[in-house]
mmCIF file of C-alpha atoms in Angstrom:
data_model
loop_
_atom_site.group_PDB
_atom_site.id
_atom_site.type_symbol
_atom_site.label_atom_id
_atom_site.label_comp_id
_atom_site.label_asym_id
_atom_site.label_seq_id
_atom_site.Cartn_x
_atom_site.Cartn_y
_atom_site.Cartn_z
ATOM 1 C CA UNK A 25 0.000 0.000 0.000
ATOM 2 C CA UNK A 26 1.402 3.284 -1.089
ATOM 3 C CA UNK A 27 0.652 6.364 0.327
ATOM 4 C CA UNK A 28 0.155 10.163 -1.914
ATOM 5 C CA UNK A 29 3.273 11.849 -3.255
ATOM 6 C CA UNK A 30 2.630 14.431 0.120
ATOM 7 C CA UNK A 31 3.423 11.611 2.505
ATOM 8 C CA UNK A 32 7.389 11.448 0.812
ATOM 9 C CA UNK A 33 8.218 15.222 2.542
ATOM 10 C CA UNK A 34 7.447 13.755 6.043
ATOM 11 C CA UNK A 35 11.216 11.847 5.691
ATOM 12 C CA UNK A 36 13.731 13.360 3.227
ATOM 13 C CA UNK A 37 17.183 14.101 3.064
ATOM 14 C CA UNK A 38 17.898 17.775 1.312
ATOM 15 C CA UNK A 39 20.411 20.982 2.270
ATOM 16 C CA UNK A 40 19.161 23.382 4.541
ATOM 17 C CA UNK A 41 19.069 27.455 3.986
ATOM 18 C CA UNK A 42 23.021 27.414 4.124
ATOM 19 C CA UNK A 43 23.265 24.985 1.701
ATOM 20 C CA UNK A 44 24.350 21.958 4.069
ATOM 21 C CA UNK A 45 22.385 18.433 3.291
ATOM 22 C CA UNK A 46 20.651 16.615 5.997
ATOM 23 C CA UNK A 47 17.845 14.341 7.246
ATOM 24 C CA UNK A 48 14.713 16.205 7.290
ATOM 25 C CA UNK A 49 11.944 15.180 9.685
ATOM 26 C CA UNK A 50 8.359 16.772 9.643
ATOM 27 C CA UNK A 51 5.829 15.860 12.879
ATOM 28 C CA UNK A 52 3.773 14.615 10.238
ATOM 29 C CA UNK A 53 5.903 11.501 10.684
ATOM 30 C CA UNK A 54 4.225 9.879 12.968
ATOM 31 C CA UNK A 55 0.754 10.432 11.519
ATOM 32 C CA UNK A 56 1.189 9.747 7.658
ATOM 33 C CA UNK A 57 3.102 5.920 9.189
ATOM 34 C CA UNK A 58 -0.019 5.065 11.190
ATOM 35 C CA UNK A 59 -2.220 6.595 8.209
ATOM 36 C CA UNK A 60 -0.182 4.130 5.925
ATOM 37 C CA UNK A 61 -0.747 1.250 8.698
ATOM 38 C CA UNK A 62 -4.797 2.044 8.950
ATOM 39 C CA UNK A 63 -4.805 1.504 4.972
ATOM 40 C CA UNK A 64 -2.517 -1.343 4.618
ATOM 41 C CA UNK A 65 -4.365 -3.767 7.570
ATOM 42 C CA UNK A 66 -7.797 -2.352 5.762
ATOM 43 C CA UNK A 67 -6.315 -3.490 2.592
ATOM 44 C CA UNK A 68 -6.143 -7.013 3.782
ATOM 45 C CA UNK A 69 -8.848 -6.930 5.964
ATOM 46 C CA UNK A 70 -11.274 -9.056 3.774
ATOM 47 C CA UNK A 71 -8.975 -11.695 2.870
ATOM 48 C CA UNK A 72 -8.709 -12.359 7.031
ATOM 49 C CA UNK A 73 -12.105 -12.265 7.702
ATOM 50 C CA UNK A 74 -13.880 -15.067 9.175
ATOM 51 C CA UNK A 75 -17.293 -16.352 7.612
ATOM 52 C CA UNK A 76 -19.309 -14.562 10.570
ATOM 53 C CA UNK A 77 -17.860 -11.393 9.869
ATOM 54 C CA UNK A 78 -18.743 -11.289 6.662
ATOM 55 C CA UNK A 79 -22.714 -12.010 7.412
ATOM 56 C CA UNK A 80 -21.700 -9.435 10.114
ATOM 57 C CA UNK A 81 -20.467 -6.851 7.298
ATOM 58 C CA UNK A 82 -23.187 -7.842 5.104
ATOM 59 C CA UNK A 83 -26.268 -6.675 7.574
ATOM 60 C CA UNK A 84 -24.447 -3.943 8.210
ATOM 61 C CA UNK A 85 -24.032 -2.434 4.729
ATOM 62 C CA UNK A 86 -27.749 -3.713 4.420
ATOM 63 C CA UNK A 87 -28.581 -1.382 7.054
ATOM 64 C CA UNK A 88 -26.584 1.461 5.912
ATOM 65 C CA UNK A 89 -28.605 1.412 2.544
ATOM 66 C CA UNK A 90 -32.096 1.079 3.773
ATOM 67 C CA UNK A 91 -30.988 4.023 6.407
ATOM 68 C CA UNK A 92 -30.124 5.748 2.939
ATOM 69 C CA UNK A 93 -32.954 5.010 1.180
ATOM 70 C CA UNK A 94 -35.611 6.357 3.557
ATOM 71 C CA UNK A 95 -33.719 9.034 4.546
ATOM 72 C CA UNK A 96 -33.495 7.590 8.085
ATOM 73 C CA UNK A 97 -37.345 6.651 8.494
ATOM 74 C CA UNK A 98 -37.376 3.227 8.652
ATOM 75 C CA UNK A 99 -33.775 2.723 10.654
ATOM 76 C CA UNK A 100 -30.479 5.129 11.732
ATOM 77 C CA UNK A 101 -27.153 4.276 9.703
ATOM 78 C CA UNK A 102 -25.191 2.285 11.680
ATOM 79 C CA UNK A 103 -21.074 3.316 11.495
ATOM 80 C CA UNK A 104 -18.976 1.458 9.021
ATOM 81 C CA UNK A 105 -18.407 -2.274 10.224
ATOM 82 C CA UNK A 106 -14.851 -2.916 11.531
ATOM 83 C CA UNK A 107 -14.048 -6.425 12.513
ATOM 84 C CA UNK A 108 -12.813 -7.617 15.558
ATOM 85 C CA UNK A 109 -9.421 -8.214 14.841
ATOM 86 C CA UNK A 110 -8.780 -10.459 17.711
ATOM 87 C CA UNK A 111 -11.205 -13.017 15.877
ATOM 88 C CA UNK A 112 -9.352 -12.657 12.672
ATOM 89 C CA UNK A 113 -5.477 -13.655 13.810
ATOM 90 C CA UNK A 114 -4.324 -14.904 16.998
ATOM 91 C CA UNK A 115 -0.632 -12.559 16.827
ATOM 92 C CA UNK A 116 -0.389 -9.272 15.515
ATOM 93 C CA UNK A 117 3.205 -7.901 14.799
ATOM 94 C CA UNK A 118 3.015 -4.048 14.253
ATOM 95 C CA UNK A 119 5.938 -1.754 13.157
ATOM 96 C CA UNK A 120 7.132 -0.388 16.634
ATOM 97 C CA UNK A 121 8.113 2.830 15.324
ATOM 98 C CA UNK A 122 7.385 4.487 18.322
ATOM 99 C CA UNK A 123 4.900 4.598 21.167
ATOM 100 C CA UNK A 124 2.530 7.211 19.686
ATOM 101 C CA UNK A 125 2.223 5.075 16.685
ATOM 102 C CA UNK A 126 1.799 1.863 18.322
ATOM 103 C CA UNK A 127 -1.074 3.761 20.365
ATOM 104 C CA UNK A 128 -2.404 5.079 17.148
ATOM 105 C CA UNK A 129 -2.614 1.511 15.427
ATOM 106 C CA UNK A 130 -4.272 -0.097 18.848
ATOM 107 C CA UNK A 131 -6.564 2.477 18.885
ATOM 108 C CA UNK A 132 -7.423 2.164 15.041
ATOM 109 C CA UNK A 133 -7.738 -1.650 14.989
ATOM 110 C CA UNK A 134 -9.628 -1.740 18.382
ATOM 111 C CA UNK A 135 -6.819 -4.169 20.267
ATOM 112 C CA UNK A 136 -6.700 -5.414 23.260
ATOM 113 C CA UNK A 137 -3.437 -4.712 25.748
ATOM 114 C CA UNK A 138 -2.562 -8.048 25.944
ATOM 115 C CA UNK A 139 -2.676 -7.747 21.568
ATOM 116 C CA UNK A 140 -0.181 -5.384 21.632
ATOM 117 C CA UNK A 141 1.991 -6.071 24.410
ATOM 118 C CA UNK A 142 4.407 -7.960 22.239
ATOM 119 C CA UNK A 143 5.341 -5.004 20.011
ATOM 120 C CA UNK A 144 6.049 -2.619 22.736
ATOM 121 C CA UNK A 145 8.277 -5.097 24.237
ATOM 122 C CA UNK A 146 10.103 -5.195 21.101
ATOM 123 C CA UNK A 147 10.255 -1.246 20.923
ATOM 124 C CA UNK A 148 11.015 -1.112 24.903
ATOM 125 C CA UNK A 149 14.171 -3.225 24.523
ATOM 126 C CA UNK A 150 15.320 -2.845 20.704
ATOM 127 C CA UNK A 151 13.875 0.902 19.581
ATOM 128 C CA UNK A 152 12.475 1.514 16.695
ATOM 129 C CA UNK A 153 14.490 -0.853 14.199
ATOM 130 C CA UNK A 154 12.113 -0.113 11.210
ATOM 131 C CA UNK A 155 10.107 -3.112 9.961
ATOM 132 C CA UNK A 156 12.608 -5.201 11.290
ATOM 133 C CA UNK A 157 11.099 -4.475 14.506
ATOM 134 C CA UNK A 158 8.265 -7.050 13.795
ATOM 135 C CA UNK A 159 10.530 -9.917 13.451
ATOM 136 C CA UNK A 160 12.088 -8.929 17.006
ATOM 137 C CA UNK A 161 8.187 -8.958 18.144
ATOM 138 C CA UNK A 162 7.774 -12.517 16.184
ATOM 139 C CA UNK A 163 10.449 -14.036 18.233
ATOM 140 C CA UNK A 164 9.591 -12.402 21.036
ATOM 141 C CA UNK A 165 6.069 -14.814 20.714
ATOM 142 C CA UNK A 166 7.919 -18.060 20.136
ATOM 143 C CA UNK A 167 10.717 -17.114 23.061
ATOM 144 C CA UNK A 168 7.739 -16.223 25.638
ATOM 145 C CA UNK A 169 4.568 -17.923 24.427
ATOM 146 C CA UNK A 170 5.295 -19.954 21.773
ATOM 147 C CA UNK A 171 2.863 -20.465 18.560
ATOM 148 C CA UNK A 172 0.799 -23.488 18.032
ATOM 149 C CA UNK A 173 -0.148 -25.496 14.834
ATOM 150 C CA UNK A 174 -2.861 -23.769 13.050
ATOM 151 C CA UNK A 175 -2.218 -20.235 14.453
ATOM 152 C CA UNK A 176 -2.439 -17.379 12.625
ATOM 153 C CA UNK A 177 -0.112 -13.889 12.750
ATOM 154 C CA UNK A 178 -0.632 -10.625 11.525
ATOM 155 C CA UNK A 179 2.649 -8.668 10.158
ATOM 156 C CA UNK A 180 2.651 -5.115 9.884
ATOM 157 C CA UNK A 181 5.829 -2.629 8.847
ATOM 158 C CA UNK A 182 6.019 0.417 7.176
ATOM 159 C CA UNK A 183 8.437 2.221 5.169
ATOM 160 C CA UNK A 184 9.746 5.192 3.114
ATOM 161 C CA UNK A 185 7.228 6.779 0.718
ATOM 162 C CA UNK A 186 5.386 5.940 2.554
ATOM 163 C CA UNK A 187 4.431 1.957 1.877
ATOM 164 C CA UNK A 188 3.365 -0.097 3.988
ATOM 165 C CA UNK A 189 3.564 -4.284 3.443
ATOM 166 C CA UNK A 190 1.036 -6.816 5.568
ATOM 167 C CA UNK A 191 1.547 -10.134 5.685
ATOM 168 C CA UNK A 192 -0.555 -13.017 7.135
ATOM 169 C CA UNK A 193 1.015 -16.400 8.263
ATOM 170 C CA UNK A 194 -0.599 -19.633 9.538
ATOM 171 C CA UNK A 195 1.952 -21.734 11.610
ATOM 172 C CA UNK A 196 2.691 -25.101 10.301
ATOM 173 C CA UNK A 197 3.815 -26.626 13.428
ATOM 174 C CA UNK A 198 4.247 -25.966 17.072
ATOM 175 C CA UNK A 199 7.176 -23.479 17.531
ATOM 176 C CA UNK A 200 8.811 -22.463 20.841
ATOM 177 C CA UNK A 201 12.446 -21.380 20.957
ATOM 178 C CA UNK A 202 14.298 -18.898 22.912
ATOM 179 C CA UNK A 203 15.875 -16.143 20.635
ATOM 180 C CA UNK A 204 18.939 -15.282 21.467
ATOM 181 C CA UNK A 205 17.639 -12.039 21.385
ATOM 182 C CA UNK A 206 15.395 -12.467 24.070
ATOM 183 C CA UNK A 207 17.349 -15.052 26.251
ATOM 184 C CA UNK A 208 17.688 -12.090 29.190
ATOM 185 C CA UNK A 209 13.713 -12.791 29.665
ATOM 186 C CA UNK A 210 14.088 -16.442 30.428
ATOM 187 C CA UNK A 211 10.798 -17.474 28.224
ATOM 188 C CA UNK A 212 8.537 -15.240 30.798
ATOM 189 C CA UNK A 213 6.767 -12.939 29.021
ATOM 190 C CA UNK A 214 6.669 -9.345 30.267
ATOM 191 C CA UNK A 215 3.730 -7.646 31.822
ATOM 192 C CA UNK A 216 2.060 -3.832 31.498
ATOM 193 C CA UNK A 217 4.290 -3.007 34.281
ATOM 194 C CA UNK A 218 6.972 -4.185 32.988
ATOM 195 C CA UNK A 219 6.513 -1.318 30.248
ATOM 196 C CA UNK A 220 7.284 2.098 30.407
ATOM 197 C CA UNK A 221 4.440 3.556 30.113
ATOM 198 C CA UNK A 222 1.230 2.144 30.229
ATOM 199 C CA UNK A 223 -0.756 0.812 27.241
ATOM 200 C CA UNK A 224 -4.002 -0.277 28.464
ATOM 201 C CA UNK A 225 -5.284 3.163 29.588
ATOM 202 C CA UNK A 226 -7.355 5.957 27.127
ATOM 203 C CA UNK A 227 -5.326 7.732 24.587
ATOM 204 C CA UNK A 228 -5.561 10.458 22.077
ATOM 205 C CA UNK A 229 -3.615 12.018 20.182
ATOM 206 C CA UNK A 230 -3.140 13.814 16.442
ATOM 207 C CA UNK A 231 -1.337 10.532 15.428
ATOM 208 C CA UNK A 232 -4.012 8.408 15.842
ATOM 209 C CA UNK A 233 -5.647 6.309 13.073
ATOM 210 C CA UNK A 234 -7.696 8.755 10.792
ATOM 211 C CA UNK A 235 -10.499 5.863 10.928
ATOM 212 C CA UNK A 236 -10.626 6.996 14.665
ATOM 213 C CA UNK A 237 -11.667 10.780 13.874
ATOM 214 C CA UNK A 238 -14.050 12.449 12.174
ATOM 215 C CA UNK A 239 -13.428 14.266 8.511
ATOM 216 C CA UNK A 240 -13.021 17.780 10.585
ATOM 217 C CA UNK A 241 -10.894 16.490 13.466
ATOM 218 C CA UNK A 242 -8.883 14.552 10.528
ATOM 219 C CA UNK A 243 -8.986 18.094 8.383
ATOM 220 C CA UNK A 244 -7.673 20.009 12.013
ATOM 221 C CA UNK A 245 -5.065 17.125 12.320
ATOM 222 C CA UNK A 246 -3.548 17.487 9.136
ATOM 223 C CA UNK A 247 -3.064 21.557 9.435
ATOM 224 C CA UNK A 248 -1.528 21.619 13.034
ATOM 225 C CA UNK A 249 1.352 19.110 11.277
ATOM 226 C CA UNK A 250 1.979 21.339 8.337
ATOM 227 C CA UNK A 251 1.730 24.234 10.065
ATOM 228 C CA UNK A 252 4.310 22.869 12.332
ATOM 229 C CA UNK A 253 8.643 23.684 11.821
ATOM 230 C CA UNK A 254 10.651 20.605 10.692
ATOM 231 C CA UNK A 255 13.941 19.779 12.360
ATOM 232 C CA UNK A 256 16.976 19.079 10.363
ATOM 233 C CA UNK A 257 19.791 17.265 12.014
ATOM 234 C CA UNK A 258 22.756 18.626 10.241
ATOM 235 C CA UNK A 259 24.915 20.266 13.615
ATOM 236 C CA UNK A 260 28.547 19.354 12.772
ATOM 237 C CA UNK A 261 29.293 19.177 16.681
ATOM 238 C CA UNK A 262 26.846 16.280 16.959
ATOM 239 C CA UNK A 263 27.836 14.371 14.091
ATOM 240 C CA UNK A 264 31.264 14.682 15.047
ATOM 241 C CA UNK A 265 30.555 13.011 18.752
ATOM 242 C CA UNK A 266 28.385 10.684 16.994
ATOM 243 C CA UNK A 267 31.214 9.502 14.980
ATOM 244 C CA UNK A 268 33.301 9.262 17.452
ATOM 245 C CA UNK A 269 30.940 7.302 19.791
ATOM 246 C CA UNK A 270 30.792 4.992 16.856
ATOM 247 C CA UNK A 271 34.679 4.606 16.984
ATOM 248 C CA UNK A 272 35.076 4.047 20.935
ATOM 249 C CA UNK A 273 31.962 1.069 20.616
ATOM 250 C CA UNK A 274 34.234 -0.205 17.580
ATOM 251 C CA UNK A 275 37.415 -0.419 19.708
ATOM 252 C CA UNK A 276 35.570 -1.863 22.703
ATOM 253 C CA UNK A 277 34.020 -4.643 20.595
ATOM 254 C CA UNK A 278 37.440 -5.792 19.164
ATOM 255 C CA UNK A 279 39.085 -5.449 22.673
ATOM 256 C CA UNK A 280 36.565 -7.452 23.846
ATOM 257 C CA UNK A 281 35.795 -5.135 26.665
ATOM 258 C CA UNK A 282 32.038 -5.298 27.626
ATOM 259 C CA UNK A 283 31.614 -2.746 30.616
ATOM 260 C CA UNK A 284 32.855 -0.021 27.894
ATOM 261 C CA UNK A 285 30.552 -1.397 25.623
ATOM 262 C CA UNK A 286 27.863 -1.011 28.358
ATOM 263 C CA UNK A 287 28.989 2.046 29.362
ATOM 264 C CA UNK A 288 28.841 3.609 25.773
#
């Protein structure tokens, strides 16, 4: 799923006013990525569906017409029909690009805590690591939980454009190994409190899921971002202490010396 040629200004790399290149970030960031999320899931959404969500869907768009065609005599429009995700795969794997976003995508898809728990554990002890971020959250699953035969996932990432790619897997077997990556947990899963901040409570916020606001809170949305400054990142003192952060880690890893490592 590919988002409108606006959405490519959110992320770019161009000079500044004296002429010096850099990564350009707009705070529409965070909103065009869950925008591009709410579309992509959406885009799959009937190919996941199970046969009593689509009778569901179906007396719902029934009602929806009838509302239409006697102007709201015989019965009120109902709102669109969304599907209960939870019924449709047992995992979900969403891009952890950062905590709004992850709010704005539980939000949008209606899921549970519990749903979501495994991405913010991935963005809690990895950051945001792109789209790779959902294969930390997959292995996070089979190191705590483990997946069973038949069991379905839903895989969520996003990138630059912006796209955003959804995949849906049924397991073949039973799988439960300990990542390496995740060996520090012991196979216990983590908690809410185990979090940072807590993901189970109302939230709002101009990066949630346009499908969650109306056209003029959407339309309001849209001109506080662009209305908004952009940051560069091109300060020469910075990217000189980044590079040389870069070269202590380097030396530390060949020395073999961990505590620096740690300490850097």
């Amino acid at each position: 799923m590919h988002r409108a040629a606006a959405a490519c200004s959110a992320l770019n790399w161009e000079p500044d006013e004296e002429g010096i290149n850099g990564c350009v970030i707009t705070k529409t960031l965070p909103s065009e990525a869950a925008s591009v999320l709410d579309k992509g899931v959406r885009k799959m959404t009937p190919r996941i569906m199970t046969w009593g969500q689509y009778a569901e869907a179906a007396v719902n768009y029934f009602q929806i017409g009838v509302a239409r065609l006697s102007s709201g005599k015989l019965c009120t429009a109902p709102r669109p029909y969304q599907p209960d995700y939870t019924r449709c795969a047992d995992y979900f794997l969403m891009h952890a690009g950062g905590y709004a976003i992850l709010r704005g995508v539980q939000k949008g898809l209606r899921l549970p805590a519990e749903q979501m728990l495994p991405s913010f554990a991935s963005l809690r002890d990895f950051g945001n690591t792109s789209s790779a971020s959902t294969w930390y959250t997959w292995s996070y699953i089979e190191s705590t939980v483990g997946v069973r035969k038949g069991q379905t996932v839903l895989q969520v990432g996003v990138g630059g454009g912006m796209k955003s790619g959804v995949a849906y897997w049924r397991a073949l077997r039973d799988v439960r190994d300990i990542h390496p990556c995740w060996a520090h947990l012991g196979g216990k899963p983590l908690t809410e409190a185990d979090l940072p901040r807590p993901i189970s409570n109302e939230y709002k916020s101009i990066f949630d899921m346009p499908s969650t606001r109306t056209a003029a809170e959407q339309q309001q949305a849209i001109k506080a971002t662009d209305a908004a400054p952009r940051v560069t990142y091109t300060d020469v003192d910075k990217a000189a202490a980044a590079a040389e952060v870069i070269r202590l880690h380097a030396e530390a890893v060949t020395s073999g010396d961990l505590d620096a490592v740690a300490a850097l």
